[in-house]
């Protein structure tokens, strides 16, 4: 930019030529991202829809029996399994995550914050198979003993481990949202005689609400799509869950466990893609809500 | 701006790599042109395959053998799709699968490489010691849910099954759950836990008093598990799984373990197959707790 003033005519025209090219290149890359999503969708539709030649849509979505080796494709236990594990994870991760974000943004002294923030980011980087291993070896026996269950491989075990994985997302995005609240808001509240807690709970957090909702939604997206950890700790029994204290089989674990075996072009193969389609639509809806919530924040400011 | 350019170029690079990966031709046949022999399949056999591969590579310094598990179904899918040289299987290929292979120009050839007694294991603290096939079927279909119904303690039964990609899952389904009628109506009860590996079942049974599961003979550790004696009918005889009872087929759920190749094996694959069927190769079978072929 500094050099621009020194440029002679030919350089200026070169810049006029190059700049639009770069702009087009970047725009093209942006369009590519959309193209990929469309291609993934098209691919899932192409390989997922044929299953409905062998089973009706309602039998697939609401059927209770998942026995693909005997051509029974009822995905309801799998869908509910994913929902149960994810809801459990969110119930655990949201209060802790939001509280941690408030602490990081509002309360923690600078030095603590400088240690805690990178630590949270490290938590996000732990491979899911390691988290699954910890869940299998340490948490599952504990859950079994604590609730006096026949097995520790339960939805709850998966939820707790997934909560750990969703938390970094929730913490960092909520923290950004809280930091972005104008300082006048809490200081105004303090000037009016509110205690620090009243200022945080009554002013700052509500002002950052849409950002926090977006964080929660993205956390849900992270949890529902997670595969390895749930495959290792939830027991993978395809039953309709009545409580978090029983084994479940999630959509992701089903795809991961069964995809290696199926021959292409069989109903079982198509059914796994149809599950992928259901999963894609669910995460798409969740991300859409998160996006709308984030947009609301931006518009208001 | 600069940030987004870096990001998008990274994305583009990733796409290029992915596309390059897709374009990889599958050139495998029973002769392994690449110089690297791929073995894929049965989780029951993965340790055995690894031990064979290591011993073979020690004897042939230029040989390169890679072994992966994943389940018999995974191995069969891989040989049908031409992405492995050898499929390890703890069950025979089904007619449907052979037809699928033929459609793709693959001609699977079966080789029996070892014998196994598919062992039903329970926790050593469990007093139950013998079960009939009918009882096992009732247990795994959910008709019997408490150990006290079959002479054990008042404890809920925790069913541990392998997942659907497993040859053991299919073998146990056909020979125990469906009592030998492979088209039978019985299914594993939905509450049965689907474990990703034999090792995971062995680990759970060792720590869980109410658990019951099935694994290859090589995974049974007498210090951690009790292998149940099994009989075809209540009249007996109840036979414990062992190398001897697998070889003479007196154990009711003994089975051969297979390798499948595309066409008759040639070159390196042939030499590897000859090695594992040799007395030296069959000694490794014995060492890993499985039963060697009779002729060894």
XYZ file of C-alpha atoms in Angstrom:
597
model
C 0.000 0.000 0.000
C 2.874 2.400 0.824
C 4.414 1.684 -2.544
C 1.262 2.527 -4.441
C 2.116 6.243 -4.452
C 5.522 5.598 -6.003
C 4.247 3.434 -8.807
C 4.608 4.603 -12.357
C 1.899 4.271 -14.979
C 2.724 0.788 -16.239
C 2.821 -0.641 -12.747
C -0.509 0.937 -12.014
C -2.058 -0.723 -15.027
C -0.464 -4.010 -14.030
C -2.083 -3.659 -10.668
C -5.375 -2.897 -12.314
C -4.965 -6.112 -14.225
C -3.773 -8.316 -11.362
C -6.092 -7.163 -8.626
C -9.345 -8.245 -10.310
C -7.669 -11.557 -11.119
C -6.871 -12.145 -7.478
C -10.366 -11.111 -6.531
C -11.786 -13.585 -9.015
C -9.488 -16.300 -7.683
C -10.694 -15.744 -4.139
C -14.310 -15.602 -5.288
C -13.793 -18.854 -7.154
C -12.475 -20.486 -4.011
C -15.501 -19.267 -2.114
C -17.742 -20.746 -4.764
C -15.791 -24.017 -4.567
C -16.788 -24.424 -0.926
C -20.433 -24.202 -1.965
C -19.791 -26.589 -4.836
C -18.328 -29.144 -2.416
C -21.373 -29.016 -0.171
C -23.635 -29.421 -3.188
C -21.536 -32.332 -4.459
C -21.588 -34.058 -1.073
C -25.352 -33.633 -0.962
C -25.723 -34.970 -4.514
C -23.470 -37.924 -3.708
C -25.424 -38.781 -0.561
C -28.704 -38.537 -2.467
C -27.377 -40.714 -5.298
C -26.166 -43.472 -2.986
C -28.741 -43.024 -0.218
C -32.067 -42.778 -2.003
C -31.942 -46.218 -3.704
C -32.522 -47.843 -0.306
C -36.108 -46.657 -0.528
C -36.629 -49.132 -3.343
C -36.338 -51.928 -0.773
C -37.832 -50.155 2.250
C -40.369 -47.331 2.539
C -39.308 -43.941 3.916
C -41.518 -44.280 6.979
C -40.296 -47.852 7.657
C -36.718 -46.601 7.416
C -37.185 -43.553 9.659
C -39.568 -45.137 12.171
C -38.727 -48.845 11.967
C -37.471 -50.289 15.236
C -35.400 -53.191 13.929
C -31.897 -52.652 12.585
C -30.874 -56.068 11.179
C -29.221 -55.166 7.862
C -27.885 -58.720 7.430
C -31.523 -59.868 7.289
C -32.681 -56.883 5.199
C -34.422 -55.062 8.029
C -33.529 -51.381 7.912
C -35.296 -49.613 10.785
C -33.090 -46.657 11.643
C -35.151 -45.226 14.510
C -32.965 -46.747 17.274
C -29.883 -45.280 15.581
C -31.396 -41.811 15.158
C -32.639 -41.769 18.754
C -29.285 -43.147 19.911
C -27.496 -40.193 18.343
C -30.055 -37.764 19.765
C -29.786 -39.241 23.282
C -25.995 -39.167 23.390
C -25.860 -35.656 21.937
C -28.509 -34.231 24.272
C -26.713 -35.748 27.247
C -23.434 -34.225 26.087
C -25.000 -30.806 25.653
C -26.682 -30.849 29.065
C -23.263 -31.506 30.585
C -21.135 -29.314 28.329
C -23.251 -26.148 28.103
C -23.328 -25.096 31.766
C -19.657 -25.921 32.268
C -18.629 -24.431 28.929
C -20.546 -21.175 29.353
C -19.363 -20.812 32.946
C -15.776 -21.340 31.802
C -16.246 -18.761 29.061
C -17.628 -16.214 31.539
C -14.731 -16.889 33.866
C -12.175 -16.508 31.062
C -13.724 -13.363 29.647
C -14.783 -11.522 32.783
C -13.187 -12.818 35.928
C -9.869 -14.575 35.331
C -6.736 -12.506 35.966
C -4.608 -12.032 32.875
C -2.028 -14.638 33.877
C -4.602 -17.369 34.556
C -6.295 -16.542 31.290
C -3.038 -16.853 29.401
C -2.609 -20.382 30.717
C -6.248 -21.482 30.477
C -6.986 -20.385 26.915
C -4.263 -22.468 25.244
C -5.145 -25.379 27.531
C -8.730 -25.311 26.291
C -7.406 -25.307 22.740
C -5.220 -28.334 23.516
C -8.339 -30.110 24.763
C -9.829 -29.589 21.303
C -6.801 -31.258 19.777
C -6.929 -34.570 21.657
C -7.653 -37.329 19.126
C -11.097 -38.846 19.556
C -9.689 -42.371 19.783
C -7.698 -41.325 22.861
C -10.827 -39.858 24.461
C -12.649 -43.078 23.602
C -9.907 -45.150 25.185
C -10.060 -43.129 28.398
C -13.831 -43.545 28.388
C -13.584 -47.286 27.904
C -10.901 -47.964 30.482
C -11.648 -45.399 33.193
C -15.144 -43.943 32.846
C -17.146 -47.049 31.848
C -16.184 -49.112 34.934
C -16.925 -46.067 37.086
C -20.380 -45.558 35.535
C -21.122 -49.259 36.007
C -20.207 -49.078 39.700
C -21.768 -45.681 40.435
C -25.200 -46.526 39.027
C -25.046 -50.268 39.774
C -25.586 -51.196 36.126
C -24.941 -54.487 34.362
C -22.575 -52.669 31.980
C -20.771 -49.341 31.903
C -21.074 -49.041 28.127
C -23.975 -46.590 28.178
C -25.259 -43.479 26.474
C -24.196 -41.538 29.571
C -20.590 -42.680 29.182
C -20.659 -41.457 25.585
C -22.320 -38.195 26.633
C -19.669 -37.411 29.223
C -16.816 -38.080 26.807
C -18.540 -36.083 24.041
C -19.093 -33.228 26.478
C -15.313 -32.991 26.808
C -15.033 -32.790 23.045
C -17.782 -30.207 22.559
C -16.580 -27.990 25.389
C -13.635 -26.300 23.637
C -15.951 -25.177 20.812
C -18.521 -23.881 23.271
C -15.911 -22.133 25.435
C -14.036 -20.338 22.671
C -17.083 -19.118 20.756
C -18.992 -18.074 23.894
C -15.913 -16.282 25.148
C -15.597 -14.357 21.892
C -19.246 -13.373 22.173
C -18.859 -12.214 25.773
C -15.681 -10.248 25.048
C -17.502 -8.558 22.165
C -20.140 -7.090 24.500
C -19.360 -3.360 24.770
C -17.673 -2.537 28.096
C -20.247 0.208 28.717
C -22.899 -2.417 29.451
C -21.364 -4.057 32.538
C -19.683 -0.849 33.728
C -23.029 0.916 33.439
C -24.627 -1.790 35.526
C -21.829 -1.568 38.096
C -22.249 2.219 38.253
C -25.917 1.703 39.026
C -24.926 -0.338 42.048
C -25.081 -3.898 40.694
C -22.677 -6.446 42.108
C -20.184 -8.070 39.707
C -22.316 -11.200 39.607
C -25.459 -9.192 38.846
C -23.624 -7.379 36.054
C -22.428 -10.666 34.541
C -25.635 -12.658 34.913
C -28.047 -9.802 34.257
C -26.262 -7.762 31.601
C -23.190 -9.269 29.942
C -24.388 -12.824 29.377
C -27.846 -11.815 28.084
C -26.148 -9.324 25.725
C -23.968 -12.143 24.374
C -26.928 -14.511 24.132
C -26.991 -15.050 20.377
C -23.265 -15.780 20.300
C -23.698 -18.285 23.110
C -26.600 -19.943 21.284
C -24.400 -20.237 18.199
C -21.665 -21.784 20.362
C -24.102 -24.331 21.758
C -25.359 -25.200 18.276
C -21.844 -25.710 16.957
C -21.099 -27.810 20.042
C -24.130 -29.968 19.193
C -22.848 -30.285 15.639
C -19.490 -31.424 16.963
C -21.066 -33.988 19.284
C -23.583 -35.499 16.882
C -20.965 -36.049 14.196
C -18.376 -37.629 16.485
C -17.756 -41.276 15.647
C -14.764 -42.992 17.187
C -15.465 -42.126 20.809
C -19.092 -43.268 20.732
C -18.149 -46.404 18.829
C -15.800 -47.305 21.652
C -17.887 -46.459 24.720
C -21.630 -46.680 24.033
C -21.912 -50.453 23.551
C -23.504 -50.124 20.087
C -26.701 -52.038 20.867
C -29.398 -50.890 18.442
C -32.186 -50.425 21.011
C -34.492 -47.462 21.416
C -33.080 -45.675 24.473
C -35.406 -45.140 27.432
C -32.733 -43.659 29.657
C -29.144 -42.510 29.397
C -28.090 -45.462 31.526
C -28.447 -48.042 28.772
C -26.357 -48.874 25.723
C -27.160 -47.145 22.437
C -25.954 -47.329 18.863
C -25.462 -44.004 17.112
C -25.776 -43.235 13.398
C -22.079 -42.419 13.078
C -20.944 -45.595 14.845
C -23.234 -47.661 12.622
C -21.762 -46.205 9.451
C -18.215 -46.646 10.729
C -18.755 -50.210 11.939
C -20.641 -51.468 8.902
C -19.289 -49.532 5.932
C -16.120 -51.595 5.683
C -18.054 -54.774 5.121
C -20.822 -53.974 2.668
C -20.534 -54.711 -1.025
C -21.350 -51.737 -3.213
C -24.815 -51.622 -4.697
C -26.565 -53.702 -2.017
C -29.521 -52.342 0.004
C -27.282 -52.425 3.095
C -24.782 -50.154 1.307
C -27.532 -47.736 0.296
C -29.013 -47.787 3.785
C -25.716 -46.600 5.293
C -25.658 -43.670 2.887
C -29.282 -42.937 3.755
C -28.214 -42.751 7.413
C -25.449 -40.401 6.305
C -28.095 -38.312 4.568
C -30.209 -38.114 7.732
C -27.119 -37.135 9.717
C -26.147 -34.516 7.121
C -29.618 -32.962 7.170
C -29.576 -32.846 10.980
C -26.163 -31.163 11.197
C -27.148 -28.859 8.335
C -30.219 -27.712 10.269
C -28.163 -27.240 13.433
C -25.513 -25.196 11.638
C -28.203 -23.129 9.966
C -29.696 -22.241 13.356
C -26.206 -21.397 14.645
C -25.605 -19.179 11.637
C -28.909 -17.382 12.034
C -28.121 -16.770 15.697
C -24.669 -15.387 14.850
C -26.146 -13.192 12.147
C -28.588 -11.758 14.630
C -25.653 -10.682 16.798
C -23.962 -8.958 13.889
C -27.072 -7.169 12.723
C -27.779 -5.805 16.163
C -24.339 -4.309 16.536
C -7.435 -11.538 3.029
C -4.059 -13.228 3.140
C -5.442 -15.596 5.731
C -8.320 -16.667 3.528
C -5.994 -17.217 0.565
C -3.806 -19.485 2.656
C -6.882 -21.330 3.817
C -8.359 -21.805 0.385
C -5.086 -22.945 -1.127
C -4.752 -25.465 1.674
C -8.255 -26.637 0.807
C -7.380 -26.909 -2.866
C -4.274 -28.900 -2.015
C -6.385 -31.255 0.068
C -8.775 -31.722 -2.847
C -5.917 -32.508 -5.201
C -4.551 -35.100 -2.799
C -8.007 -36.620 -2.406
C -8.525 -36.786 -6.173
C -5.103 -38.339 -6.657
C -6.042 -40.945 -4.046
C -9.263 -41.783 -5.891
C -7.434 -42.331 -9.120
C -5.290 -45.092 -7.712
C -5.828 -48.174 -9.842
C -6.450 -51.471 -8.161
C -3.853 -53.681 -9.733
C -3.946 -56.497 -7.210
C -4.288 -60.049 -8.231
C -3.098 -63.225 -6.590
C 0.456 -62.494 -7.717
C 0.835 -59.065 -6.051
C 2.595 -56.905 -8.619
C 3.450 -54.115 -6.237
C 5.943 -56.164 -4.199
C 3.843 -55.492 -1.098
C 1.426 -58.230 -0.065
C -1.771 -56.883 1.468
C -3.638 -59.074 3.956
C -6.956 -57.799 5.246
C -9.921 -59.163 7.140
C -10.830 -61.207 10.185
C -10.193 -59.589 13.530
C -10.027 -63.073 15.071
C -7.085 -63.832 12.784
C -5.321 -60.481 12.763
C -2.701 -61.451 15.363
C -2.152 -64.764 13.622
C -1.725 -63.033 10.250
C 0.691 -60.564 11.819
C 2.764 -63.359 13.378
C 2.881 -65.210 10.046
C 3.864 -62.028 8.230
C 6.664 -61.267 10.688
C 8.086 -64.786 10.535
C 7.856 -64.801 6.738
C 9.574 -61.432 6.435
C 12.329 -62.625 8.770
C 12.965 -65.564 6.456
C 12.602 -63.543 3.221
C 14.378 -60.227 3.672
C 12.933 -58.700 0.491
C 9.323 -59.588 1.262
C 6.895 -56.956 2.439
C 3.641 -58.070 4.034
C 1.057 -55.685 5.506
C -1.723 -57.029 7.740
C -4.897 -55.162 8.695
C -7.968 -56.353 10.615
C -11.422 -54.879 10.463
C -13.459 -58.072 10.252
C -14.016 -60.917 7.812
C -16.699 -58.884 6.047
C -14.195 -56.094 5.521
C -11.692 -58.554 4.040
C -14.305 -60.060 1.721
C -15.431 -56.607 0.561
C -11.768 -55.751 -0.072
C -11.071 -58.836 -2.173
C -14.273 -58.257 -4.168
C -13.167 -54.683 -4.803
C -9.603 -55.747 -5.592
C -7.946 -53.759 -2.819
C -6.268 -56.659 -1.037
C -4.224 -59.691 -2.122
C -5.431 -61.973 0.644
C -8.661 -61.852 2.639
C -8.515 -63.477 6.065
C -11.885 -64.956 7.010
C -13.250 -66.703 10.064
C -16.269 -67.881 8.023
C -16.635 -69.199 4.479
C -17.698 -66.731 1.786
C -21.434 -66.772 1.078
C -22.771 -67.676 -2.369
C -24.050 -64.119 -2.686
C -20.570 -62.752 -2.074
C -18.952 -65.168 -4.509
C -21.485 -64.088 -7.156
C -20.657 -60.439 -6.471
C -16.944 -61.209 -6.846
C -17.489 -63.038 -10.145
C -19.483 -60.060 -11.435
C -16.397 -57.918 -10.908
C -14.101 -60.445 -12.539
C -12.681 -61.667 -9.240
C -12.373 -65.413 -8.748
C -12.071 -66.081 -5.004
C -10.133 -69.249 -4.168
C -10.509 -70.667 -0.663
C -7.578 -71.971 1.418
C -8.051 -73.472 4.877
C -5.154 -72.211 6.950
C -5.995 -73.083 10.575
C -8.742 -74.358 12.858
C -10.515 -72.554 15.653
C -12.911 -73.359 18.444
C -15.211 -70.345 18.707
C -15.120 -70.075 22.486
C -17.965 -68.822 24.653
C -16.319 -67.021 27.547
C -17.632 -65.808 30.899
C -16.084 -64.225 33.960
C -14.107 -66.716 36.125
C -16.293 -65.738 39.109
C -19.395 -67.030 37.311
C -20.349 -70.509 38.588
C -21.987 -71.584 35.303
C -19.669 -73.990 33.511
C -21.594 -75.643 30.696
C -24.328 -74.659 28.270
C -26.193 -76.268 25.389
C -26.561 -74.688 21.965
C -30.278 -74.185 22.752
C -29.442 -72.343 25.962
C -26.875 -70.191 24.163
C -29.454 -69.379 21.494
C -31.985 -68.413 24.175
C -29.373 -66.250 25.892
C -28.356 -64.403 22.745
C -31.946 -63.946 21.530
C -32.902 -62.481 24.899
C -35.188 -65.290 26.150
C -32.861 -65.939 29.075
C -31.832 -62.671 30.716
C -30.612 -63.665 34.172
C -27.889 -66.106 35.155
C -30.141 -67.648 37.816
C -32.364 -69.075 35.051
C -29.506 -71.391 34.078
C -28.091 -72.231 37.480
C -25.994 -69.155 38.098
C -26.158 -66.271 40.549
C -28.982 -63.705 40.495
C -27.239 -61.440 38.046
C -28.354 -59.831 34.787
C -26.670 -61.292 31.703
C -24.615 -58.788 29.722
C -24.425 -59.967 26.113
C -21.274 -59.160 24.213
C -21.409 -59.779 20.484
C -19.063 -58.765 17.708
C -20.357 -56.244 15.176
C -21.818 -57.151 11.781
C -18.537 -56.898 9.880
C -17.231 -59.848 11.909
C -17.030 -63.409 10.612
C -17.507 -64.612 14.178
C -20.766 -62.601 14.381
C -22.101 -64.356 11.287
C -20.770 -67.808 12.264
C -22.236 -67.553 15.759
C -25.532 -66.254 14.328
C -25.873 -69.177 11.936
C -24.527 -72.007 14.081
C -25.646 -70.998 17.560
C -28.340 -68.304 17.535
C -30.132 -70.010 14.606
C -29.049 -73.482 15.766
C -27.412 -74.380 12.464
C -30.277 -73.257 10.213
C -28.699 -70.222 8.564
C -32.014 -68.973 7.167
C -33.716 -69.260 10.556
C -35.819 -66.431 11.991
C -33.737 -65.848 15.152
C -31.704 -62.661 15.553
C -29.370 -61.354 18.221
C -31.513 -59.498 20.755
C -31.259 -55.746 20.191
C -29.807 -55.119 23.623
C -26.708 -57.207 22.832
C -23.642 -54.982 22.932
C -21.802 -54.873 19.606
C -18.100 -54.760 20.390
C -15.607 -53.536 17.818
C -13.007 -56.301 18.391
C -12.299 -59.680 20.017
C -9.866 -57.910 22.315
C -12.700 -55.623 23.530
C -14.896 -58.650 24.343
C -12.046 -60.420 26.138
C -11.369 -57.261 28.154
C -15.009 -56.784 29.174
C -15.521 -60.409 30.173
C -12.414 -60.250 32.351
C -13.842 -57.349 34.387
C -17.599 -57.908 34.211
C -19.185 -60.613 36.372
C -22.398 -60.886 34.345
C -20.847 -60.823 30.882
C -20.871 -63.520 28.219
C -19.199 -63.248 24.836
C -17.584 -65.262 22.061
C -14.012 -65.052 20.760
C -11.536 -67.178 18.844
C -9.652 -69.756 20.907
C -6.490 -67.652 20.685
C -8.121 -64.886 22.748
C -9.059 -67.082 25.716
C -6.851 -66.426 28.734
C -7.567 -68.981 31.495
C -6.458 -66.464 34.120
C -9.072 -63.924 33.036
C -11.863 -65.932 31.417
C -13.737 -69.161 31.824
C -14.454 -70.952 28.552
C -17.864 -72.655 28.765
C -18.197 -76.341 27.826
C -20.761 -76.605 25.048
C -23.050 -79.493 24.007
C -25.371 -79.906 21.045
C -28.158 -81.249 23.255
C -28.842 -81.420 26.971
C -27.835 -85.103 26.881
C -24.266 -84.003 26.316
C -21.419 -84.581 25.962
C -20.298 -81.108 27.079
C -16.986 -80.332 25.397
C -14.583 -77.565 26.343
C -12.974 -75.581 23.535
C -9.335 -76.546 23.038
C -6.839 -77.186 20.281
C -7.579 -80.949 20.466
C -11.363 -80.622 20.384
C -11.098 -78.196 17.473
C -8.928 -80.614 15.472
C -11.185 -83.627 16.025
C -14.336 -81.456 15.645
C -15.869 -82.747 18.863
C -16.322 -79.149 20.062
C -19.689 -78.229 18.527
C -18.747 -74.754 17.304
C -15.319 -75.426 15.899
C -14.602 -73.954 12.495
C -11.897 -73.622 9.871
C -10.161 -70.297 9.332
C -9.644 -69.278 5.714
C -7.534 -67.252 3.378
C -9.081 -66.153 0.096
C -7.036 -65.152 -2.940
C -8.131 -63.888 -6.331
C -7.370 -66.897 -8.551
C -4.742 -69.533 -7.704
C -1.902 -67.830 -5.820
C 1.279 -67.002 -7.734
C 4.784 -65.755 -6.928
C 5.113 -64.091 -3.513
C 1.578 -64.901 -2.403
C 2.085 -68.558 -3.296
C 5.348 -68.683 -1.386
C 3.675 -67.013 1.633
C 0.767 -69.475 1.547
C 3.186 -72.413 1.326
C 5.047 -70.989 4.307
C 1.992 -70.706 6.549
C 0.868 -74.246 5.684
C 4.373 -75.627 6.375
C 5.131 -77.205 9.782
C 6.934 -73.988 10.736
C 3.920 -71.840 9.837
C 1.528 -74.194 11.618
C 3.722 -74.051 14.730
C 2.906 -70.319 14.852
C -0.803 -71.217 14.781
C -0.293 -73.375 17.837
C 1.751 -70.704 19.583
C -1.050 -68.142 19.186
C -3.553 -70.533 20.732
C -5.354 -71.651 17.578
C -5.459 -75.216 16.271
C -3.096 -76.214 13.449
C -4.459 -78.061 10.421
C -4.585 -81.820 10.995
C -1.901 -82.681 8.474
C 0.703 -80.560 10.234
